[in-house]
Amino acid sequence: MSRNCMPPVITSRSIWYWAHVEPSASVMDSAVEAGRLGIQRRPSGLSGGWKKTKAGHTDFGGYSDNSASIWWEQQRMDVRASVASLPFFARASGMVMYAEFGQLELKQLHNHIYRQAMQSIRDNLPGLPPEQRAQVLDLVYCAICHYHQAISPTIEGGTARSMQPELSQLKALMAERGNKIDTRRWSRQWYQIWNLIIDEIRQVDSMALAPVDGWIQEYFDRHDGNSRNSQKELPASALGNT
């Protein structure tokens, strides 16, 4: 996935990753890619406004390759700006799931999901034994790790894996955190709790992706509009009219 072109499969998850993680490609790659996409209008590197190029040309009307790189950088900045107003825990979720993150983002997400999961457990499983409640904090951590692994293929256009964990791996991860969990009665004791936690993670994930979904729609609307304007400027012969 090149930083100076759109991902092969454009989804909110791939765009989040592209905007925050991918290293810069060469400016020549960006110019070639923009030309391949048929982009006829692009922002000025200084003003951020749109300047028209000659219809059918892919050299940005004399713009340098460096300006092409600036254009792609502006798109990444737009994506980052689109998520800037999210609640802190939703931004943390996006960074944990689709970008490089630190302990702060993981802790913010972990704490939020734990609070929400405990409320959901109180509402849906009021009789849960105290010894199981005591394990929820570490179980939330395991669920975040599993969710991350499950949705990772979707960044490259693949299919998400099952949200149900491998019990041996879950048991080992809980043990690493100093907590023993008996998974022999998983379906009876833990299955519903796990699903409640996953549902909370999924809700925050959807919240984190929503502004990027909006950015993608605006991007294609703008690109389609520019393409239609370019077609209007072409001579009739170039449009295939007789």
PDB file of C-alpha atoms in Angstrom:
ATOM      1  CA  MET A   1       0.000   0.000   0.000  1.00  0.00           C
ATOM      2  CA  SER A   2       1.606   3.245  -1.120  1.00  0.00           C
ATOM      3  CA  ARG A   3       1.294   6.356   0.993  1.00  0.00           C
ATOM      4  CA  ASN A   4       1.017   8.515  -2.134  1.00  0.00           C
ATOM      5  CA  CYS A   5      -1.938   6.762  -3.704  1.00  0.00           C
ATOM      6  CA  MET A   6      -5.217   5.389  -2.482  1.00  0.00           C
ATOM      7  CA  PRO A   7      -5.238   1.852  -1.012  1.00  0.00           C
ATOM      8  CA  PRO A   8      -6.162  -0.916  -3.499  1.00  0.00           C
ATOM      9  CA  VAL A   9      -9.408  -1.453  -1.592  1.00  0.00           C
ATOM     10  CA  ILE A  10     -10.863   1.749  -0.193  1.00  0.00           C
ATOM     11  CA  THR A  11     -12.625   1.170   3.107  1.00  0.00           C
ATOM     12  CA  SER A  12     -12.786   3.270   6.243  1.00  0.00           C
ATOM     13  CA  ARG A  13     -10.314   0.892   7.899  1.00  0.00           C
ATOM     14  CA  SER A  14      -7.801   0.959   5.049  1.00  0.00           C
ATOM     15  CA  ILE A  15      -8.025   4.759   4.804  1.00  0.00           C
ATOM     16  CA  TRP A  16      -7.450   5.175   8.552  1.00  0.00           C
ATOM     17  CA  TYR A  17      -4.338   2.973   8.264  1.00  0.00           C
ATOM     18  CA  TRP A  18      -3.157   4.780   5.116  1.00  0.00           C
ATOM     19  CA  ALA A  19      -3.526   8.201   6.723  1.00  0.00           C
ATOM     20  CA  HIS A  20      -1.678   7.375   9.936  1.00  0.00           C
ATOM     21  CA  VAL A  21       0.829   4.608   9.261  1.00  0.00           C
ATOM     22  CA  GLU A  22       2.033   4.111   5.696  1.00  0.00           C
ATOM     23  CA  PRO A  23       5.517   5.567   4.978  1.00  0.00           C
ATOM     24  CA  SER A  24       5.890   8.071   2.159  1.00  0.00           C
ATOM     25  CA  ALA A  25       6.399   6.681  -1.314  1.00  0.00           C
ATOM     26  CA  SER A  26       8.309   8.552  -3.978  1.00  0.00           C
ATOM     27  CA  VAL A  27       6.768  11.728  -5.349  1.00  0.00           C
ATOM     28  CA  MET A  28       6.971  10.188  -8.826  1.00  0.00           C
ATOM     29  CA  ASP A  29       4.712   7.353  -7.703  1.00  0.00           C
ATOM     30  CA  SER A  30       2.184   9.892  -6.504  1.00  0.00           C
ATOM     31  CA  ALA A  31       2.188  11.744  -9.818  1.00  0.00           C
ATOM     32  CA  VAL A  32       1.792   8.553 -11.831  1.00  0.00           C
ATOM     33  CA  GLU A  33      -1.006   7.289  -9.596  1.00  0.00           C
ATOM     34  CA  ALA A  34      -2.920  10.556  -9.692  1.00  0.00           C
ATOM     35  CA  GLY A  35      -2.634  10.559 -13.465  1.00  0.00           C
ATOM     36  CA  ARG A  36      -3.834   6.966 -13.679  1.00  0.00           C
ATOM     37  CA  LEU A  37      -6.910   7.890 -11.659  1.00  0.00           C
ATOM     38  CA  GLY A  38      -7.648  10.633 -14.162  1.00  0.00           C
ATOM     39  CA  ILE A  39      -7.574  13.441 -11.633  1.00  0.00           C
ATOM     40  CA  GLN A  40      -8.133  16.681 -13.527  1.00  0.00           C
ATOM     41  CA  ARG A  41      -8.238  19.047 -10.567  1.00  0.00           C
ATOM     42  CA  ARG A  42      -6.009  19.116  -7.539  1.00  0.00           C
ATOM     43  CA  PRO A  43      -5.219  21.502  -4.692  1.00  0.00           C
ATOM     44  CA  SER A  44      -2.493  24.086  -4.816  1.00  0.00           C
ATOM     45  CA  GLY A  45       0.372  23.124  -2.534  1.00  0.00           C
ATOM     46  CA  LEU A  46       0.269  26.571  -0.922  1.00  0.00           C
ATOM     47  CA  SER A  47      -3.351  27.651  -0.886  1.00  0.00           C
ATOM     48  CA  GLY A  48      -5.149  24.322  -0.703  1.00  0.00           C
ATOM     49  CA  GLY A  49      -7.467  25.505  -3.467  1.00  0.00           C
ATOM     50  CA  TRP A  50      -8.250  23.612  -6.658  1.00  0.00           C
ATOM     51  CA  LYS A  51      -6.485  24.434  -9.894  1.00  0.00           C
ATOM     52  CA  LYS A  52      -7.559  23.023 -13.259  1.00  0.00           C
ATOM     53  CA  THR A  53      -5.184  21.108 -15.500  1.00  0.00           C
ATOM     54  CA  LYS A  54      -5.494  20.523 -19.215  1.00  0.00           C
ATOM     55  CA  ALA A  55      -8.166  17.960 -19.961  1.00  0.00           C
ATOM     56  CA  GLY A  56      -6.669  14.574 -20.702  1.00  0.00           C
ATOM     57  CA  HIS A  57      -3.227  15.488 -19.383  1.00  0.00           C
ATOM     58  CA  THR A  58      -1.666  13.705 -16.426  1.00  0.00           C
ATOM     59  CA  ASP A  59       1.196  16.072 -15.682  1.00  0.00           C
ATOM     60  CA  PHE A  60      -0.897  18.364 -13.464  1.00  0.00           C
ATOM     61  CA  GLY A  61      -0.538  21.130 -16.037  1.00  0.00           C
ATOM     62  CA  GLY A  62       3.106  21.673 -15.229  1.00  0.00           C
ATOM     63  CA  TYR A  63       2.948  21.034 -11.500  1.00  0.00           C
ATOM     64  CA  SER A  64       6.044  19.396 -10.089  1.00  0.00           C
ATOM     65  CA  ASP A  65       6.080  15.867  -8.719  1.00  0.00           C
ATOM     66  CA  ASN A  66       6.638  17.417  -5.310  1.00  0.00           C
ATOM     67  CA  SER A  67       3.304  19.215  -5.630  1.00  0.00           C
ATOM     68  CA  ALA A  68       1.657  15.877  -6.333  1.00  0.00           C
ATOM     69  CA  SER A  69       3.109  14.566  -3.087  1.00  0.00           C
ATOM     70  CA  ILE A  70       1.712  17.612  -1.293  1.00  0.00           C
ATOM     71  CA  TRP A  71      -1.735  16.811  -2.694  1.00  0.00           C
ATOM     72  CA  TRP A  72      -1.683  13.327  -1.217  1.00  0.00           C
ATOM     73  CA  GLU A  73      -0.383  14.674   2.073  1.00  0.00           C
ATOM     74  CA  GLN A  74      -3.343  17.045   2.162  1.00  0.00           C
ATOM     75  CA  GLN A  75      -5.700  14.094   1.757  1.00  0.00           C
ATOM     76  CA  ARG A  76      -4.115  12.374   4.751  1.00  0.00           C
ATOM     77  CA  MET A  77      -4.415  15.566   6.770  1.00  0.00           C
ATOM     78  CA  ASP A  78      -8.097  15.739   5.803  1.00  0.00           C
ATOM     79  CA  VAL A  79      -8.622  12.220   7.141  1.00  0.00           C
ATOM     80  CA  ARG A  80      -6.879  13.067  10.398  1.00  0.00           C
ATOM     81  CA  ALA A  81      -8.956  16.227  10.728  1.00  0.00           C
ATOM     82  CA  SER A  82     -12.145  14.237  10.164  1.00  0.00           C
ATOM     83  CA  VAL A  83     -11.494  12.147  13.286  1.00  0.00           C
ATOM     84  CA  ALA A  84     -10.151  14.971  15.455  1.00  0.00           C
ATOM     85  CA  SER A  85     -13.546  15.757  16.978  1.00  0.00           C
ATOM     86  CA  LEU A  86     -14.256  12.167  18.030  1.00  0.00           C
ATOM     87  CA  PRO A  87     -14.508  11.388  21.744  1.00  0.00           C
ATOM     88  CA  PHE A  88     -11.092  10.505  23.141  1.00  0.00           C
ATOM     89  CA  PHE A  89     -11.961   6.822  23.545  1.00  0.00           C
ATOM     90  CA  ALA A  90     -13.105   6.548  19.909  1.00  0.00           C
ATOM     91  CA  ARG A  91      -9.896   8.179  18.662  1.00  0.00           C
ATOM     92  CA  ALA A  92      -7.982   5.785  20.894  1.00  0.00           C
ATOM     93  CA  SER A  93      -9.891   2.875  19.359  1.00  0.00           C
ATOM     94  CA  GLY A  94      -8.919   3.945  15.845  1.00  0.00           C
ATOM     95  CA  MET A  95      -5.281   4.299  16.814  1.00  0.00           C
ATOM     96  CA  VAL A  96      -5.228   0.911  18.544  1.00  0.00           C
ATOM     97  CA  MET A  97      -6.998  -0.918  15.723  1.00  0.00           C
ATOM     98  CA  TYR A  98      -5.600   0.797  12.617  1.00  0.00           C
ATOM     99  CA  ALA A  99      -2.484   2.786  13.461  1.00  0.00           C
ATOM    100  CA  GLU A 100       0.608   2.919  15.611  1.00  0.00           C
ATOM    101  CA  PHE A 101      -0.357   3.427  19.230  1.00  0.00           C
ATOM    102  CA  GLY A 102       1.143   3.760  22.667  1.00  0.00           C
ATOM    103  CA  GLN A 103       0.133   2.633  26.109  1.00  0.00           C
ATOM    104  CA  LEU A 104      -1.979   5.766  26.607  1.00  0.00           C
ATOM    105  CA  GLU A 105      -4.351   4.941  23.725  1.00  0.00           C
ATOM    106  CA  LEU A 106      -4.613   1.318  24.787  1.00  0.00           C
ATOM    107  CA  LYS A 107      -5.329   2.310  28.389  1.00  0.00           C
ATOM    108  CA  GLN A 108      -7.975   4.836  27.315  1.00  0.00           C
ATOM    109  CA  LEU A 109      -9.735   2.247  25.188  1.00  0.00           C
ATOM    110  CA  HIS A 110      -9.378  -0.479  27.808  1.00  0.00           C
ATOM    111  CA  ASN A 111     -10.820   1.679  30.583  1.00  0.00           C
ATOM    112  CA  HIS A 112     -13.773   2.817  28.470  1.00  0.00           C
ATOM    113  CA  ILE A 113     -14.689  -0.673  27.282  1.00  0.00           C
ATOM    114  CA  TYR A 114     -14.367  -2.011  30.828  1.00  0.00           C
ATOM    115  CA  ARG A 115     -16.765   0.606  32.203  1.00  0.00           C
ATOM    116  CA  GLN A 116     -19.271  -0.002  29.423  1.00  0.00           C
ATOM    117  CA  ALA A 117     -18.967  -3.776  29.705  1.00  0.00           C
ATOM    118  CA  MET A 118     -19.527  -3.711  33.455  1.00  0.00           C
ATOM    119  CA  GLN A 119     -22.668  -1.645  32.974  1.00  0.00           C
ATOM    120  CA  SER A 120     -23.888  -4.084  30.339  1.00  0.00           C
ATOM    121  CA  ILE A 121     -23.164  -6.993  32.672  1.00  0.00           C
ATOM    122  CA  ARG A 122     -25.091  -5.330  35.490  1.00  0.00           C
ATOM    123  CA  ASP A 123     -28.034  -4.819  33.138  1.00  0.00           C
ATOM    124  CA  ASN A 124     -28.012  -8.250  31.520  1.00  0.00           C
ATOM    125  CA  LEU A 125     -26.329 -10.545  34.053  1.00  0.00           C
ATOM    126  CA  PRO A 126     -27.185  -9.123  37.481  1.00  0.00           C
ATOM    127  CA  GLY A 127     -26.491 -12.435  39.184  1.00  0.00           C
ATOM    128  CA  LEU A 128     -22.937 -12.852  37.886  1.00  0.00           C
ATOM    129  CA  PRO A 129     -20.755 -14.237  40.704  1.00  0.00           C
ATOM    130  CA  PRO A 130     -18.147 -11.839  42.170  1.00  0.00           C
ATOM    131  CA  GLU A 131     -15.272 -14.130  41.179  1.00  0.00           C
ATOM    132  CA  GLN A 132     -16.277 -13.802  37.529  1.00  0.00           C
ATOM    133  CA  ARG A 133     -16.764 -10.040  37.808  1.00  0.00           C
ATOM    134  CA  ALA A 134     -13.200  -9.818  39.099  1.00  0.00           C
ATOM    135  CA  GLN A 135     -11.923 -11.328  35.853  1.00  0.00           C
ATOM    136  CA  VAL A 136     -13.741  -8.963  33.499  1.00  0.00           C
ATOM    137  CA  LEU A 137     -10.973  -6.327  33.491  1.00  0.00           C
ATOM    138  CA  ASP A 138      -8.417  -8.750  32.072  1.00  0.00           C
ATOM    139  CA  LEU A 139     -11.019 -10.368  29.832  1.00  0.00           C
ATOM    140  CA  VAL A 140     -11.660  -6.952  28.254  1.00  0.00           C
ATOM    141  CA  TYR A 141      -7.939  -6.650  27.496  1.00  0.00           C
ATOM    142  CA  CYS A 142      -8.009 -10.070  25.820  1.00  0.00           C
ATOM    143  CA  ALA A 143     -11.100  -9.102  23.823  1.00  0.00           C
ATOM    144  CA  ILE A 144      -9.436  -5.919  22.531  1.00  0.00           C
ATOM    145  CA  CYS A 145      -6.399  -7.943  21.433  1.00  0.00           C
ATOM    146  CA  HIS A 146      -8.608 -10.525  19.737  1.00  0.00           C
ATOM    147  CA  TYR A 147     -10.762  -7.910  18.003  1.00  0.00           C
ATOM    148  CA  HIS A 148      -7.622  -6.265  16.636  1.00  0.00           C
ATOM    149  CA  GLN A 149      -6.404  -9.567  15.218  1.00  0.00           C
ATOM    150  CA  ALA A 150      -9.836 -10.431  13.827  1.00  0.00           C
ATOM    151  CA  ILE A 151     -10.323  -7.206  11.864  1.00  0.00           C
ATOM    152  CA  SER A 152      -6.709  -6.814  10.684  1.00  0.00           C
ATOM    153  CA  PRO A 153      -7.330  -8.584   7.323  1.00  0.00           C
ATOM    154  CA  THR A 154     -10.001  -6.018   6.453  1.00  0.00           C
ATOM    155  CA  ILE A 155      -7.361  -3.280   6.222  1.00  0.00           C
ATOM    156  CA  GLU A 156      -6.157  -4.931   3.002  1.00  0.00           C
ATOM    157  CA  GLY A 157      -9.661  -5.753   1.784  1.00  0.00           C
ATOM    158  CA  GLY A 158      -9.897  -9.197   3.357  1.00  0.00           C
ATOM    159  CA  THR A 159     -12.603 -10.745   5.501  1.00  0.00           C
ATOM    160  CA  ALA A 160     -12.741 -10.345   9.255  1.00  0.00           C
ATOM    161  CA  ARG A 161     -12.015 -13.469  11.250  1.00  0.00           C
ATOM    162  CA  SER A 162     -14.299 -14.962  13.870  1.00  0.00           C
ATOM    163  CA  MET A 163     -14.860 -12.915  16.992  1.00  0.00           C
ATOM    164  CA  GLN A 164     -14.828 -16.098  19.072  1.00  0.00           C
ATOM    165  CA  PRO A 165     -11.404 -16.727  20.622  1.00  0.00           C
ATOM    166  CA  GLU A 166      -9.190 -19.768  20.604  1.00  0.00           C
ATOM    167  CA  LEU A 167      -9.668 -20.804  24.193  1.00  0.00           C
ATOM    168  CA  SER A 168      -6.097 -22.027  24.659  1.00  0.00           C
ATOM    169  CA  GLN A 169      -4.743 -18.663  23.499  1.00  0.00           C
ATOM    170  CA  LEU A 170      -7.201 -16.793  25.687  1.00  0.00           C
ATOM    171  CA  LYS A 171      -6.208 -18.854  28.708  1.00  0.00           C
ATOM    172  CA  ALA A 172      -2.517 -18.174  28.030  1.00  0.00           C
ATOM    173  CA  LEU A 173      -3.066 -14.422  27.632  1.00  0.00           C
ATOM    174  CA  MET A 174      -5.068 -14.247  30.848  1.00  0.00           C
ATOM    175  CA  ALA A 175      -2.256 -16.126  32.603  1.00  0.00           C
ATOM    176  CA  GLU A 176       0.262 -13.561  31.334  1.00  0.00           C
ATOM    177  CA  ARG A 177      -1.776 -10.947  33.164  1.00  0.00           C
ATOM    178  CA  GLY A 178      -1.707 -13.014  36.342  1.00  0.00           C
ATOM    179  CA  ASN A 179      -5.275 -14.224  36.043  1.00  0.00           C
ATOM    180  CA  LYS A 180      -6.422 -17.817  35.702  1.00  0.00           C
ATOM    181  CA  ILE A 181      -9.617 -18.563  33.804  1.00  0.00           C
ATOM    182  CA  ASP A 182     -11.373 -21.912  33.581  1.00  0.00           C
ATOM    183  CA  THR A 183     -12.579 -22.277  29.989  1.00  0.00           C
ATOM    184  CA  ARG A 184     -13.932 -25.811  30.317  1.00  0.00           C
ATOM    185  CA  ARG A 185     -17.463 -24.423  30.700  1.00  0.00           C
ATOM    186  CA  TRP A 186     -16.969 -21.569  28.272  1.00  0.00           C
ATOM    187  CA  SER A 187     -20.392 -21.710  26.653  1.00  0.00           C
ATOM    188  CA  ARG A 188     -22.141 -21.665  30.026  1.00  0.00           C
ATOM    189  CA  GLN A 189     -19.923 -19.338  32.071  1.00  0.00           C
ATOM    190  CA  TRP A 190     -18.144 -16.975  29.699  1.00  0.00           C
ATOM    191  CA  TYR A 191     -19.707 -16.980  26.227  1.00  0.00           C
ATOM    192  CA  GLN A 192     -22.352 -14.347  26.981  1.00  0.00           C
ATOM    193  CA  ILE A 193     -19.893 -12.138  28.856  1.00  0.00           C
ATOM    194  CA  TRP A 194     -17.431 -12.297  25.967  1.00  0.00           C
ATOM    195  CA  ASN A 195     -20.117 -11.333  23.468  1.00  0.00           C
ATOM    196  CA  LEU A 196     -21.191  -8.371  25.610  1.00  0.00           C
ATOM    197  CA  ILE A 197     -17.590  -7.135  25.639  1.00  0.00           C
ATOM    198  CA  ILE A 198     -17.176  -7.629  21.886  1.00  0.00           C
ATOM    199  CA  ASP A 199     -20.397  -5.705  21.274  1.00  0.00           C
ATOM    200  CA  GLU A 200     -19.021  -2.757  23.257  1.00  0.00           C
ATOM    201  CA  ILE A 201     -15.790  -2.820  21.256  1.00  0.00           C
ATOM    202  CA  ARG A 202     -17.746  -3.013  18.006  1.00  0.00           C
ATOM    203  CA  GLN A 203     -19.839   0.029  18.933  1.00  0.00           C
ATOM    204  CA  VAL A 204     -16.755   2.140  19.627  1.00  0.00           C
ATOM    205  CA  ASP A 205     -15.118   0.841  16.450  1.00  0.00           C
ATOM    206  CA  SER A 206     -18.134   1.940  14.412  1.00  0.00           C
ATOM    207  CA  MET A 207     -17.991   5.357  16.063  1.00  0.00           C
ATOM    208  CA  ALA A 208     -14.307   5.700  15.176  1.00  0.00           C
ATOM    209  CA  LEU A 209     -14.902   4.746  11.536  1.00  0.00           C
ATOM    210  CA  ALA A 210     -17.966   6.937  10.938  1.00  0.00           C
ATOM    211  CA  PRO A 211     -16.129  10.200  10.083  1.00  0.00           C
ATOM    212  CA  VAL A 212     -13.806   8.331   7.726  1.00  0.00           C
ATOM    213  CA  ASP A 213     -16.844   6.862   5.964  1.00  0.00           C
ATOM    214  CA  GLY A 214     -18.005  10.443   5.464  1.00  0.00           C
ATOM    215  CA  TRP A 215     -14.593  11.488   4.155  1.00  0.00           C
ATOM    216  CA  ILE A 216     -14.608   8.651   1.618  1.00  0.00           C
ATOM    217  CA  GLN A 217     -18.036   9.691   0.348  1.00  0.00           C
ATOM    218  CA  GLU A 218     -16.899  13.304  -0.019  1.00  0.00           C
ATOM    219  CA  TYR A 219     -13.716  12.169  -1.774  1.00  0.00           C
ATOM    220  CA  PHE A 220     -15.615  10.204  -4.404  1.00  0.00           C
ATOM    221  CA  ASP A 221     -18.262  12.893  -4.801  1.00  0.00           C
ATOM    222  CA  ARG A 222     -15.520  15.434  -5.428  1.00  0.00           C
ATOM    223  CA  HIS A 223     -13.642  13.105  -7.768  1.00  0.00           C
ATOM    224  CA  ASP A 224     -16.799  12.303  -9.754  1.00  0.00           C
ATOM    225  CA  GLY A 225     -17.622  15.988 -10.014  1.00  0.00           C
ATOM    226  CA  ASN A 226     -14.140  16.811 -11.258  1.00  0.00           C
ATOM    227  CA  SER A 227     -14.330  13.997 -13.806  1.00  0.00           C
ATOM    228  CA  ARG A 228     -17.669  15.286 -15.119  1.00  0.00           C
ATOM    229  CA  ASN A 229     -16.257  18.800 -15.423  1.00  0.00           C
ATOM    230  CA  SER A 230     -13.254  17.457 -17.307  1.00  0.00           C
ATOM    231  CA  GLN A 231     -15.491  15.590 -19.725  1.00  0.00           C
ATOM    232  CA  LYS A 232     -17.378  18.804 -20.485  1.00  0.00           C
ATOM    233  CA  GLU A 233     -14.121  20.483 -21.481  1.00  0.00           C
ATOM    234  CA  LEU A 234     -13.098  17.772 -23.953  1.00  0.00           C
ATOM    235  CA  PRO A 235     -13.888  18.266 -27.659  1.00  0.00           C
ATOM    236  CA  ALA A 236     -16.738  16.204 -29.050  1.00  0.00           C
ATOM    237  CA  SER A 237     -14.345  13.923 -30.928  1.00  0.00           C
ATOM    238  CA  ALA A 238     -12.544  13.035 -27.710  1.00  0.00           C
ATOM    239  CA  LEU A 239     -15.843  12.043 -26.114  1.00  0.00           C
ATOM    240  CA  GLY A 240     -16.623   9.679 -28.952  1.00  0.00           C
ATOM    241  CA  ASN A 241     -19.437  11.837 -30.411  1.00  0.00           C
ATOM    242  CA  THR A 242     -20.056  11.813 -34.143  1.00  0.00           C
TER     243      THR A 242
END
